[in-house]
Coordinates of C-alpha atoms in Angstrom, one line a residue:
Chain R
X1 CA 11.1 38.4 -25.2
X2 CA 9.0 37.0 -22.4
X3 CA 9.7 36.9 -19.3
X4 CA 8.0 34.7 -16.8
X5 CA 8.7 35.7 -13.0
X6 CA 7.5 33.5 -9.9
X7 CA 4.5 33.3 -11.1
X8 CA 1.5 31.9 -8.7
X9 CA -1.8 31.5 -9.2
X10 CA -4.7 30.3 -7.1
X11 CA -8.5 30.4 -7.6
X12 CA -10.6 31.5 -5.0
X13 CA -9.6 32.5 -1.7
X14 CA -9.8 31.3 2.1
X15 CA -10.8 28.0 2.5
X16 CA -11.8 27.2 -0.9
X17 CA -8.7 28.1 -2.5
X18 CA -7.2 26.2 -4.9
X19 CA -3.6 26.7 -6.1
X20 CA -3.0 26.0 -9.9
X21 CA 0.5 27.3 -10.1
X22 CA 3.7 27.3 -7.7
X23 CA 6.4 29.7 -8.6
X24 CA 6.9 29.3 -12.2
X25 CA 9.6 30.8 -14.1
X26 CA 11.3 30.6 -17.2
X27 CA 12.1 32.8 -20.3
X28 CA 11.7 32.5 -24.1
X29 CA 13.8 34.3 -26.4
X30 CA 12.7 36.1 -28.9
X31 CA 12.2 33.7 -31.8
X32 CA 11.9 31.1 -29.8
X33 CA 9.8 28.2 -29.7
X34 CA 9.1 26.8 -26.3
X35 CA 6.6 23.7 -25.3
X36 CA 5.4 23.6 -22.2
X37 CA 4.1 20.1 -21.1
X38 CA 2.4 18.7 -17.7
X39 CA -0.4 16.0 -17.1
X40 CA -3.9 17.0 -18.1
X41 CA -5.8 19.9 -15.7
X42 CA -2.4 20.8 -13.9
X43 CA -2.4 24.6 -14.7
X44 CA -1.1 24.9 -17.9
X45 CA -3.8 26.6 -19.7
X46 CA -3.7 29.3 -16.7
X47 CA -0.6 29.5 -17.6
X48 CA -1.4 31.0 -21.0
X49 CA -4.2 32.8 -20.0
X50 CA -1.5 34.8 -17.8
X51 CA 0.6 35.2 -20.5
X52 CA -2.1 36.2 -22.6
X53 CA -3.3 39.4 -19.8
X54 CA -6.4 37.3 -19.6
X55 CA -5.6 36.4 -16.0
X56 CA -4.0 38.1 -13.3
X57 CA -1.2 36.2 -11.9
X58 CA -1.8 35.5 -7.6
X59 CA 1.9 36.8 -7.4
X60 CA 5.0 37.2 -9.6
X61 CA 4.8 39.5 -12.9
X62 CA 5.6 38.3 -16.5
X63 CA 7.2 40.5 -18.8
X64 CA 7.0 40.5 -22.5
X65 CA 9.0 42.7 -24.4
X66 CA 9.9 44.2 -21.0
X67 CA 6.9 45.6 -20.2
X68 CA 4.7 43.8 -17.8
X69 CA 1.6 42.4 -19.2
X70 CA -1.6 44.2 -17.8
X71 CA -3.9 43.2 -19.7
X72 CA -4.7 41.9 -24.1
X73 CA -1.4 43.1 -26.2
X74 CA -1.8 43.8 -29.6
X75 CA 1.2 41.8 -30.8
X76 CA 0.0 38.9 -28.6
X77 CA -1.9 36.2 -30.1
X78 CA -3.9 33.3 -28.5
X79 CA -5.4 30.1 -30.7
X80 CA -7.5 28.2 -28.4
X81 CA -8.4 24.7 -27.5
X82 CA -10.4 23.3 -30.1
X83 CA -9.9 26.9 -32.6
X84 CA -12.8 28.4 -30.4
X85 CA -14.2 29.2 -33.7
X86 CA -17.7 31.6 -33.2
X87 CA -20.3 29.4 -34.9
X88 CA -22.3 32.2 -36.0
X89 CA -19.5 33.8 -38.3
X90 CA -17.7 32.6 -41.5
X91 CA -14.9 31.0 -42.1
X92 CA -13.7 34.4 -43.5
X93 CA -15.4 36.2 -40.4
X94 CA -13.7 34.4 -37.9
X95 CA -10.6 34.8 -39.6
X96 CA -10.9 38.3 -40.0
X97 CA -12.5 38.5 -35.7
X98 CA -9.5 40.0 -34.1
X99 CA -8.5 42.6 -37.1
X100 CA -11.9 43.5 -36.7
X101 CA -12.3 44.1 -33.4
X102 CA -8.9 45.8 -33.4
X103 CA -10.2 48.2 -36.3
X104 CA -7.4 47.1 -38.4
X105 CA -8.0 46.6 -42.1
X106 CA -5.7 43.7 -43.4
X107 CA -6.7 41.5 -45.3
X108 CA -7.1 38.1 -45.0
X109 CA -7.5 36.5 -48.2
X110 CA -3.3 35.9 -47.7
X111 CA -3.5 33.6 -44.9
X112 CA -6.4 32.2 -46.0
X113 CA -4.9 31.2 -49.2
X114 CA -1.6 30.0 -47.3
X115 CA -3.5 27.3 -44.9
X116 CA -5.4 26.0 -47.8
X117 CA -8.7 27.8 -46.8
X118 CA -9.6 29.6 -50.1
X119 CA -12.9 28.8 -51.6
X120 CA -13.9 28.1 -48.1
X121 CA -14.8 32.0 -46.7
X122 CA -18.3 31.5 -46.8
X123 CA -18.7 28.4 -45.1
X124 CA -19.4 28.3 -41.1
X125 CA -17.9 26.4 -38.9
X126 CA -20.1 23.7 -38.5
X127 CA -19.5 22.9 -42.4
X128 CA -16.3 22.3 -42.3
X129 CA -14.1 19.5 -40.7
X130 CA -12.4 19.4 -37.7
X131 CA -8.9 19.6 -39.2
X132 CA -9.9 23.0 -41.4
X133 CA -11.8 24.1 -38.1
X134 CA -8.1 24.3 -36.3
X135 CA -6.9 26.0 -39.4
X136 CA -8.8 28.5 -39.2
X137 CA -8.1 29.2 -35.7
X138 CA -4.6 29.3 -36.7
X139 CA -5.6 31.9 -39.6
X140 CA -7.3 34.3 -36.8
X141 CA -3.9 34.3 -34.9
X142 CA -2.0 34.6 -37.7
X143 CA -3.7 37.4 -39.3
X144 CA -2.5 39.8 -36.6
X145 CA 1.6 39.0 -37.7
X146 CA 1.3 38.7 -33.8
X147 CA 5.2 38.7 -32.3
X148 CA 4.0 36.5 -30.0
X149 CA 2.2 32.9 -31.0
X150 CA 0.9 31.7 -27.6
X151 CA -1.0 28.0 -28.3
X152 CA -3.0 25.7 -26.2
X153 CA -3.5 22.6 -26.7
X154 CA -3.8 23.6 -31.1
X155 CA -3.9 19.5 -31.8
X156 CA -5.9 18.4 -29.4
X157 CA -8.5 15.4 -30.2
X158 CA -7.5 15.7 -34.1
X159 CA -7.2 12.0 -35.5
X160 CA -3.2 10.9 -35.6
X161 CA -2.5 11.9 -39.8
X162 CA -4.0 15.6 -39.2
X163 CA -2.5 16.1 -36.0
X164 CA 1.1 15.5 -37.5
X165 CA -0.3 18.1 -40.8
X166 CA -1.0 20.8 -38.3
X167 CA 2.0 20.5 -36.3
X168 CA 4.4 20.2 -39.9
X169 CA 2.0 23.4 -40.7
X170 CA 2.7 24.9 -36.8
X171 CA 6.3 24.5 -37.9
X172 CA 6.9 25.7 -41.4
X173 CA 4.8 28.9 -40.0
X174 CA 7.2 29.6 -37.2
X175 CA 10.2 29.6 -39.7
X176 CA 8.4 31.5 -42.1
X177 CA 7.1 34.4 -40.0
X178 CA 9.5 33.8 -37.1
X179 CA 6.9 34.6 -34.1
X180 CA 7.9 33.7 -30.5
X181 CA 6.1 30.9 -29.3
X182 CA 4.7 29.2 -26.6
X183 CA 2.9 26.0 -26.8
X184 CA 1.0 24.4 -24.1
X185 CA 0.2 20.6 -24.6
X186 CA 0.1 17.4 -22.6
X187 CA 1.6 15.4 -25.8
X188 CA 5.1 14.4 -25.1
X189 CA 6.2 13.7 -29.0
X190 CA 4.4 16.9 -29.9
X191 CA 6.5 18.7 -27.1
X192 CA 9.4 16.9 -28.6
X193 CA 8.8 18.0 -32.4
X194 CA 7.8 21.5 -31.2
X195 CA 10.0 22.8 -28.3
X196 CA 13.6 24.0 -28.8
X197 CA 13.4 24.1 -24.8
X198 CA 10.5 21.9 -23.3
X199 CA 9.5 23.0 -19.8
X200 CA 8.2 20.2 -17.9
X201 CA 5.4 20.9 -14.8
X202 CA 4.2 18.6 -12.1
X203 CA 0.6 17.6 -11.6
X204 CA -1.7 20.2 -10.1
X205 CA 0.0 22.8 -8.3
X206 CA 1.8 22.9 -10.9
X207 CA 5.6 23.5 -10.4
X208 CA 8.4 23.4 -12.3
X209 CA 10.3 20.1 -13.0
X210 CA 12.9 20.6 -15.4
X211 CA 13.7 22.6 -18.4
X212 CA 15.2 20.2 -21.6
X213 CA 17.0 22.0 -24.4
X214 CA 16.1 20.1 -27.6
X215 CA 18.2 21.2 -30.2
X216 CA 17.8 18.9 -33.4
X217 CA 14.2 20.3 -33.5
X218 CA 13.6 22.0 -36.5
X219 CA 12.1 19.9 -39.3
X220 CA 9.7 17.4 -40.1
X221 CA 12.7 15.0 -41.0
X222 CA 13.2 15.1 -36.8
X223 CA 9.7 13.1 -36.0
X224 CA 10.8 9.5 -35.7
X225 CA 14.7 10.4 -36.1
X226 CA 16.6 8.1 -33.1
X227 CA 17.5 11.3 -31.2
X228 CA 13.8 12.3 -31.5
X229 CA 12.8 8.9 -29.8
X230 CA 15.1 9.4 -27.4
X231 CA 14.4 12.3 -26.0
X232 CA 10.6 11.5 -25.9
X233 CA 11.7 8.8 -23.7
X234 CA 13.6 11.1 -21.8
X235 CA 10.6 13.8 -21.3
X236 CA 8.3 10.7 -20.4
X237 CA 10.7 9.3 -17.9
X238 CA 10.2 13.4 -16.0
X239 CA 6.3 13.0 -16.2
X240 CA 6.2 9.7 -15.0
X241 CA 8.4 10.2 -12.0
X242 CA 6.2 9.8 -8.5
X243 CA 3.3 9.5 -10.2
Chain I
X1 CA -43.8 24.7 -52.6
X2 CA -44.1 21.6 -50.6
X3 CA -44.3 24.4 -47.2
X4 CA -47.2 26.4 -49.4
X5 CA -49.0 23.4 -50.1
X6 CA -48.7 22.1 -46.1
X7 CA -50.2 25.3 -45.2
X8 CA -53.1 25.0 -48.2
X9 CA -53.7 21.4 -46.2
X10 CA -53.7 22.7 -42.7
X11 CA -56.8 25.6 -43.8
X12 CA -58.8 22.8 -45.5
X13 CA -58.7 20.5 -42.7
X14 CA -59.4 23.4 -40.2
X15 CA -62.6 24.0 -42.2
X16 CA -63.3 20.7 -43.2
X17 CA -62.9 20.0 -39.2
X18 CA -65.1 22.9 -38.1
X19 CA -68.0 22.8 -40.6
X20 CA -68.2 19.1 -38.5
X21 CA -68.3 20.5 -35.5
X22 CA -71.2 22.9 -36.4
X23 CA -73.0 20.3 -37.7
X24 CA -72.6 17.9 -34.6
X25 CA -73.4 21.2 -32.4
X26 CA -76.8 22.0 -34.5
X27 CA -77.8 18.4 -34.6
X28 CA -77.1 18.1 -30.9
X29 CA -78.9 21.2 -29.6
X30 CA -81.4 21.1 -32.5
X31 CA -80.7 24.4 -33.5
X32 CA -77.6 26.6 -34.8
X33 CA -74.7 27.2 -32.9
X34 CA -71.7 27.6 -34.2
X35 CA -71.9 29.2 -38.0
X36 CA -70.5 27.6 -40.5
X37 CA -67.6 28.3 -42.3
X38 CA -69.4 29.5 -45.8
X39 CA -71.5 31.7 -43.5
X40 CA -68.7 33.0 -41.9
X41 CA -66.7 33.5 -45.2
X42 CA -69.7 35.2 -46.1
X43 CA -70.4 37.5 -43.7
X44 CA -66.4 38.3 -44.1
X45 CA -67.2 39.5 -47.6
X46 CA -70.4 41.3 -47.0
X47 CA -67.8 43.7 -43.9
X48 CA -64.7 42.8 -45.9
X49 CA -63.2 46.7 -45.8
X50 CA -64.3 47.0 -42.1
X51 CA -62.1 43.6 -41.4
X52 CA -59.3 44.2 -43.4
X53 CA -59.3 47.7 -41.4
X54 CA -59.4 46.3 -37.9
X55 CA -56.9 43.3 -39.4
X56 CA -54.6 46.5 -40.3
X57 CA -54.9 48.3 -37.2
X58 CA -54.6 44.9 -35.2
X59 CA -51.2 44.0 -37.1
X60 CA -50.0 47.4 -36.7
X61 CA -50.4 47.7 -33.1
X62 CA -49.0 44.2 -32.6
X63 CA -46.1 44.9 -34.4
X64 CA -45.3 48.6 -32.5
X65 CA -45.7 46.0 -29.2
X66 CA -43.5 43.3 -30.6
X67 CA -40.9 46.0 -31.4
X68 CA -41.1 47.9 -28.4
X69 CA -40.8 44.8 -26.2
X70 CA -37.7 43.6 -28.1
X71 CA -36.1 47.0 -27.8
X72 CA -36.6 47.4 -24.0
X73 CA -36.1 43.6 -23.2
X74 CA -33.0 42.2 -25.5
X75 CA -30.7 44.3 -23.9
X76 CA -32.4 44.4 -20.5
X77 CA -32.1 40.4 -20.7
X78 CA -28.9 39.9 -21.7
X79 CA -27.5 41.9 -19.3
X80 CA -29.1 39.9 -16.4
X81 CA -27.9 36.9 -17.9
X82 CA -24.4 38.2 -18.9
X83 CA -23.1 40.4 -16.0
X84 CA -22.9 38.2 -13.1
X85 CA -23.5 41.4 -10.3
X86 CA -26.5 42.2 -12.5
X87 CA -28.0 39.0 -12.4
X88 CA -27.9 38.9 -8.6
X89 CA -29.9 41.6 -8.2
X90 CA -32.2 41.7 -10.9
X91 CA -33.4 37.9 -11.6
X92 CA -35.4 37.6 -8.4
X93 CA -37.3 40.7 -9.3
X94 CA -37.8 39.4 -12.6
X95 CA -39.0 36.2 -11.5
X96 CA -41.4 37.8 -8.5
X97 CA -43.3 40.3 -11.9
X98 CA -43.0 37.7 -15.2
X99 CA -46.0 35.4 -13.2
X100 CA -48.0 38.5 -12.8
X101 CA -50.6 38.8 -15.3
X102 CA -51.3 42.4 -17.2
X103 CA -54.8 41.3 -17.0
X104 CA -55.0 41.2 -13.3
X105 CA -53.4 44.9 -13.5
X106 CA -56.4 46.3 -16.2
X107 CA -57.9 48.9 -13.9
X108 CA -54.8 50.3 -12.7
X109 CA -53.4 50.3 -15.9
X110 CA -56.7 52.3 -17.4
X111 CA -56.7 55.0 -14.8
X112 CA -52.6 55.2 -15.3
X113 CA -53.1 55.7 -18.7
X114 CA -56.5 56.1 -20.0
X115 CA -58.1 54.8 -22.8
X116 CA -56.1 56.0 -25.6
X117 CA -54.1 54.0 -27.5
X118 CA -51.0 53.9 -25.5
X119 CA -52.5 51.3 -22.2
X120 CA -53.7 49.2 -25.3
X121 CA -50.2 48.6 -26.1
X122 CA -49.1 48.6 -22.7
X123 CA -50.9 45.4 -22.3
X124 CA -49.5 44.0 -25.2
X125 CA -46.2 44.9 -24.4
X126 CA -45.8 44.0 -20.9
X127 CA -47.1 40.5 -21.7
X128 CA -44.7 40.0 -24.9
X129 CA -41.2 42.2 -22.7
X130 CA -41.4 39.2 -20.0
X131 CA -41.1 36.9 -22.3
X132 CA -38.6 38.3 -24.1
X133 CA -36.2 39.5 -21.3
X134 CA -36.8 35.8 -19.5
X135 CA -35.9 34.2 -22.8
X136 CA -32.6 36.6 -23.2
X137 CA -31.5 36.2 -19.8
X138 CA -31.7 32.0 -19.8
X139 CA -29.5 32.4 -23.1
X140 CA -27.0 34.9 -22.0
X141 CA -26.1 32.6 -18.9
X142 CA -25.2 29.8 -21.0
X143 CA -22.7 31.1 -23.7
X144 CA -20.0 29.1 -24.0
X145 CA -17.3 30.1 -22.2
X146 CA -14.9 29.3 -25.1
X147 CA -16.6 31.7 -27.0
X148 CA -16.8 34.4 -24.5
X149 CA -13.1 33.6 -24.4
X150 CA -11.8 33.9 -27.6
X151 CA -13.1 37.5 -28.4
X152 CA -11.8 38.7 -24.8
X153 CA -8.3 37.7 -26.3
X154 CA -8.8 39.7 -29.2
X155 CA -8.9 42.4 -26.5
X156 CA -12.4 43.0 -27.3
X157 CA -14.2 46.3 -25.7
X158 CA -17.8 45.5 -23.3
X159 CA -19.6 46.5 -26.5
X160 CA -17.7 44.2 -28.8
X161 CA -18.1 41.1 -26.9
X162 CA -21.9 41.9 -26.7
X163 CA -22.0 43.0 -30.2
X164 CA -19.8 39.7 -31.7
X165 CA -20.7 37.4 -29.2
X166 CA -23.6 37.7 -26.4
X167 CA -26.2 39.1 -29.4
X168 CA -25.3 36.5 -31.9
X169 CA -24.9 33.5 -29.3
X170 CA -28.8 34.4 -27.5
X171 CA -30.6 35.6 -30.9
X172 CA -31.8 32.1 -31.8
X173 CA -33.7 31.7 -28.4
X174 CA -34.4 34.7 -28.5
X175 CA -36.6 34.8 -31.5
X176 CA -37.5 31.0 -30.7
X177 CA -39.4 32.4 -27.3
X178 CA -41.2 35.3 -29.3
X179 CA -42.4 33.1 -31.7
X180 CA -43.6 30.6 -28.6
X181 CA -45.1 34.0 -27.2
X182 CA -46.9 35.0 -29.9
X183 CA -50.0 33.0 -28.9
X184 CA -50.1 34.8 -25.3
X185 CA -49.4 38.4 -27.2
X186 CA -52.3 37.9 -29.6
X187 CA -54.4 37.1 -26.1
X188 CA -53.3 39.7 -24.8
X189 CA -53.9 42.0 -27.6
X190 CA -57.6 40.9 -27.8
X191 CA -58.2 41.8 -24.6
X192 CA -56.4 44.9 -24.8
X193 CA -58.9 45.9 -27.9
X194 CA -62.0 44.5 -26.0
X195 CA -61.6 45.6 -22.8
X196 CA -60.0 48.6 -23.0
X197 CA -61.6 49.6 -26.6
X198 CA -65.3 49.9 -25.8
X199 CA -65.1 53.4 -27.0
X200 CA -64.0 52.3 -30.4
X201 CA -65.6 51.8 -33.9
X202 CA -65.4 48.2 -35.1
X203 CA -62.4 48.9 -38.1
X204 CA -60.5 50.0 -35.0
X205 CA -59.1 46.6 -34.4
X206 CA -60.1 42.5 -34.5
X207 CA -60.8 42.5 -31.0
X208 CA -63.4 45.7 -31.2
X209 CA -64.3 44.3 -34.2
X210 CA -65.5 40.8 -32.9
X211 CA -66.9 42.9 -29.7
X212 CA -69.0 44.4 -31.8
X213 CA -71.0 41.9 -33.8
X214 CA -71.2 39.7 -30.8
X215 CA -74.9 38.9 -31.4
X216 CA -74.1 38.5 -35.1
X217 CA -72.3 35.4 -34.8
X218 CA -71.0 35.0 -38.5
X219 CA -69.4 38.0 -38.5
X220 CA -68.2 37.5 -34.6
X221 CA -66.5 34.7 -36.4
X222 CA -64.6 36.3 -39.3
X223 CA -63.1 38.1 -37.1
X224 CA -61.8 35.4 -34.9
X225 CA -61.0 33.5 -38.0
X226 CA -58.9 36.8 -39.0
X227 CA -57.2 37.1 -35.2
X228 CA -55.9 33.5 -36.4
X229 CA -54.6 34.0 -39.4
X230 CA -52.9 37.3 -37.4
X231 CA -50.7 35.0 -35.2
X232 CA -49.8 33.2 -38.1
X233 CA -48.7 35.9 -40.3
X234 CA -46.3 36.8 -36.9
X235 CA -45.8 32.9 -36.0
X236 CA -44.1 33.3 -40.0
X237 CA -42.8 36.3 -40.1
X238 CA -40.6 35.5 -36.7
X239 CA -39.2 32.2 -38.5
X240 CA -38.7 33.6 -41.9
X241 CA -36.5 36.2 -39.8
X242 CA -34.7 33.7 -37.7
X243 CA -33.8 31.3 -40.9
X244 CA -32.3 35.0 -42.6
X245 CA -30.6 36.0 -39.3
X246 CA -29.3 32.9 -38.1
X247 CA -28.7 30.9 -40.6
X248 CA -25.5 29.3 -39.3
X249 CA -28.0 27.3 -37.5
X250 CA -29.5 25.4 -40.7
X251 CA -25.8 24.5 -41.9
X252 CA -23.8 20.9 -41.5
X253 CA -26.4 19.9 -39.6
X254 CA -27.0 16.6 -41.6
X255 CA -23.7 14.8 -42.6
X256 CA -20.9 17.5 -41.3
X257 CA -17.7 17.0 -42.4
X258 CA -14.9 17.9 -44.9

């Protein structure tokens, strides 16, 4: 489903350049869930942006669907870091942003109603807390039935009982409506409970250190299972190595 | 209520404050100088259709400025601030004509466009249009860039990020600053009606209208009693519209949360 290919990226040019990612590639299949995890600020949210056409890759292509991506895609959908909610819209407006913009005329009183959001539309962001906030940057992804779920960073700073909500929620969404996904984070148990295949990256330039598979992910039963623990030690053991 | 009442407050001290004043002033000098209020409330009732005429034309022309200047300026301003290759080019010329003062320009202005109504609201609207596309460009440069970012992804058009973002994101500054500016705009627009009015009867405008009856001071008053309350009814109008069009801004502001 998406295909990543050499990719390289480096702001500016000359002798200001700085390179945020060295030859990365790596695949997702289509139904796939895949976490990608590195140290804070190495390049991962380029990464996304890439993926998402928002950024044109330094060199290497990525393919999704096997077209090369040139730019937004439709079926593409991107929930930023902290939801990236617009302040001056609804709960119900920002849900509805992207339809809108794409002139499509779904409704979104569905996925509303499915993330516990109903009786909230009218509120603005600023009214509501930070957990609901995330939700309904989830509900503006979600209301495109996008193939593709691309995530960055969806749990950042939430306090520890919400975090694990949204990423039970993340998880029961991905069975339900069976999007590929692609999560960026620098949490190594939410990589763990997330990824079927974690892709690890160094610090900044960001290269590729290893690629786990993580089979026994799948439910919320898996948090805290002795397999889970494991494997968390595992990834951490990666990140930690020289430095 | 409580807002209605504040305001009730504010006129009585204002008059309470300047009959004082006109007393210190007549005992000081010995004789009248500054009328006082009554006598100015009087003379408003013995011209009171000749006020509310200028007051009429004076709002109406104000408002035509104020419009005009928003229309030209917004999207002049935002654009500066919002495409970068704009803003090179444009903000120094901005910043070399926002210092210049209309007023300085008066003669040029007169034989550019006579003195018909359209150099009166030249004036006005060159004075209000700086401020305007000054306060629209600051705003546009600082949108958050999360914002900006999550309508790009939606694969938002030029228009679209302007219209769902850049618009919504600047409009509180934006009508902040033309509330701010509405002092130098009614300036302006007395000066426009004075010194470029001097062919015009005395219903023709506050600024004609206290021009006329300089040497009748109670009346000369009235009228700069009436250019007051003018700015005020704008300096309200401008909030009332930014509590209606931005009200996101008056939300969770005390105690936010779930």
């Amino acid at each position: 489903m998406i295909e990543v290919q050499n990719v390289s990226i480096v702001y500016g040019s000359g002798q200001g350049a700085v390179p945020a990612l060295e030859d990365i590639s790596f695949s997702v299949g289509e139904g796939e869930m895949v976490a990608v995890v590195g140290p804070s600020g190495c390049g991962k949210t380029s990464l996304l942006l890439a993926i998402d056409g928002l950024l044109r890759p330094t060199s290497g292509r990525i393919l999704i669907g096997g077209e090369e991506v040139r730019g937004v895609r439709r079926d593409v959908a991107l929930i930023l870091q902290d939801a990236g909610l617009l302040p001056w819209k609804t709960v119900r407006g920002n849900a509805e942003l992207t339809l809108r913009i794409q002139k499509r005329r779904e409704s979104v009183d569905g996925i509303l109603s499915a993330l516990g959001l109903n009786g909230f539309e009218g509120r603005f962001p600023a009214e509501l807390s930070e957990g609901m906030r995330r939700r309904v940057g989830i509900a503006r992804a979600l209301a495109l039935r996008p193939k593709v779920l691309l995530m960055d960073e969806p749990m950042a700073n939430l306090d520890s009982l919400t975090r694990e909500r949204i990423q039970n929620l993340i998880l029961d969404l991905w069975w339900e409506m069976g999007f590929t996904g692609i999560l960026v984070t620098h949490d190594i148990e939410e990589a763990v409970f997330l990824g079927q295949r974690i892709v690890v990256l160094s610090p900044r330039p960001a290269r590729i250190r290893a690629i786990l598979e993580n089979p026994g992910m799948g439910e919320h039963a898996y948090r805290g299972s002795p397999e889970f623990l494991e494997r968390a030690q595992g990834l951490r053991r990666i990140l930690e190595a020289n430095g | 209520m409580k807002q209605v009442f504040a305001y009730f407050l504010a006129v009585l001290m204002v008059f309470g404050a300047w009959a004082l004043v006109s007393f210190s002033l007549a005992r000081a000098k010995g004789r009248p100088i500054l009328p006082y209020p009554w006598q100015a409330a009087a003379a408003a009732g013995e011209n009171i259709w000749t006020l509310l005429s200028a007051f009429g034309v004076s709002a109406l022309r104000f408002l035509l400025a104020l419009v005009v200047a928003f229309f030209v300026g917004l999207p002049l301003g935002l654009a500066a601030g919002f495409e970068q290759k704009l803003e090179q080019f444009l903000s120094p010329l901005i910043y070399l004509l926002y210092p210049m003062p209309p007023v300085a320009l008066l003669l040029f202005l007169y034989l550019a466009f006579g003195l018909g109504e359209v150099v009166r609201l030249v004036v006005v609207v060159m004075a209000l249009f700086f401020q305007v596309v000054v306060a629209a460009q600051g705003a546009a440069k600082f949108i958050a860039p999360t914002h900006i970012l999550a309508v790009r992804s939606t694969g938002a058009s030029r228009w679209q990020l302007y219209w769902h973002v850049v618009v919504p994101a600047t409009l509180p500054s934006v009508l902040t600053a033309a509330r701010v500016s509405v002092g130098l705009g009614i300036t302006m627009l007395y000066i426009a009606e004075t010194k470029l009015g001097i062919l015009l009867p005395p219903s023709q405008g506050l600024g004609r209208f206290i021009e006329y009856y300089t040497f009748r001071a109670d009346i000369a008053l009235a009228g700069v009693v009436a250019l007051a309350l003018l700015g005020l009814l704008f300096y309200v109008l401008l909030e009332v519209l930014e509590r209606r069009l931005c009200r996101w801004k008056y939300v969770g502001v005390k105690g936010a949360g779930s």
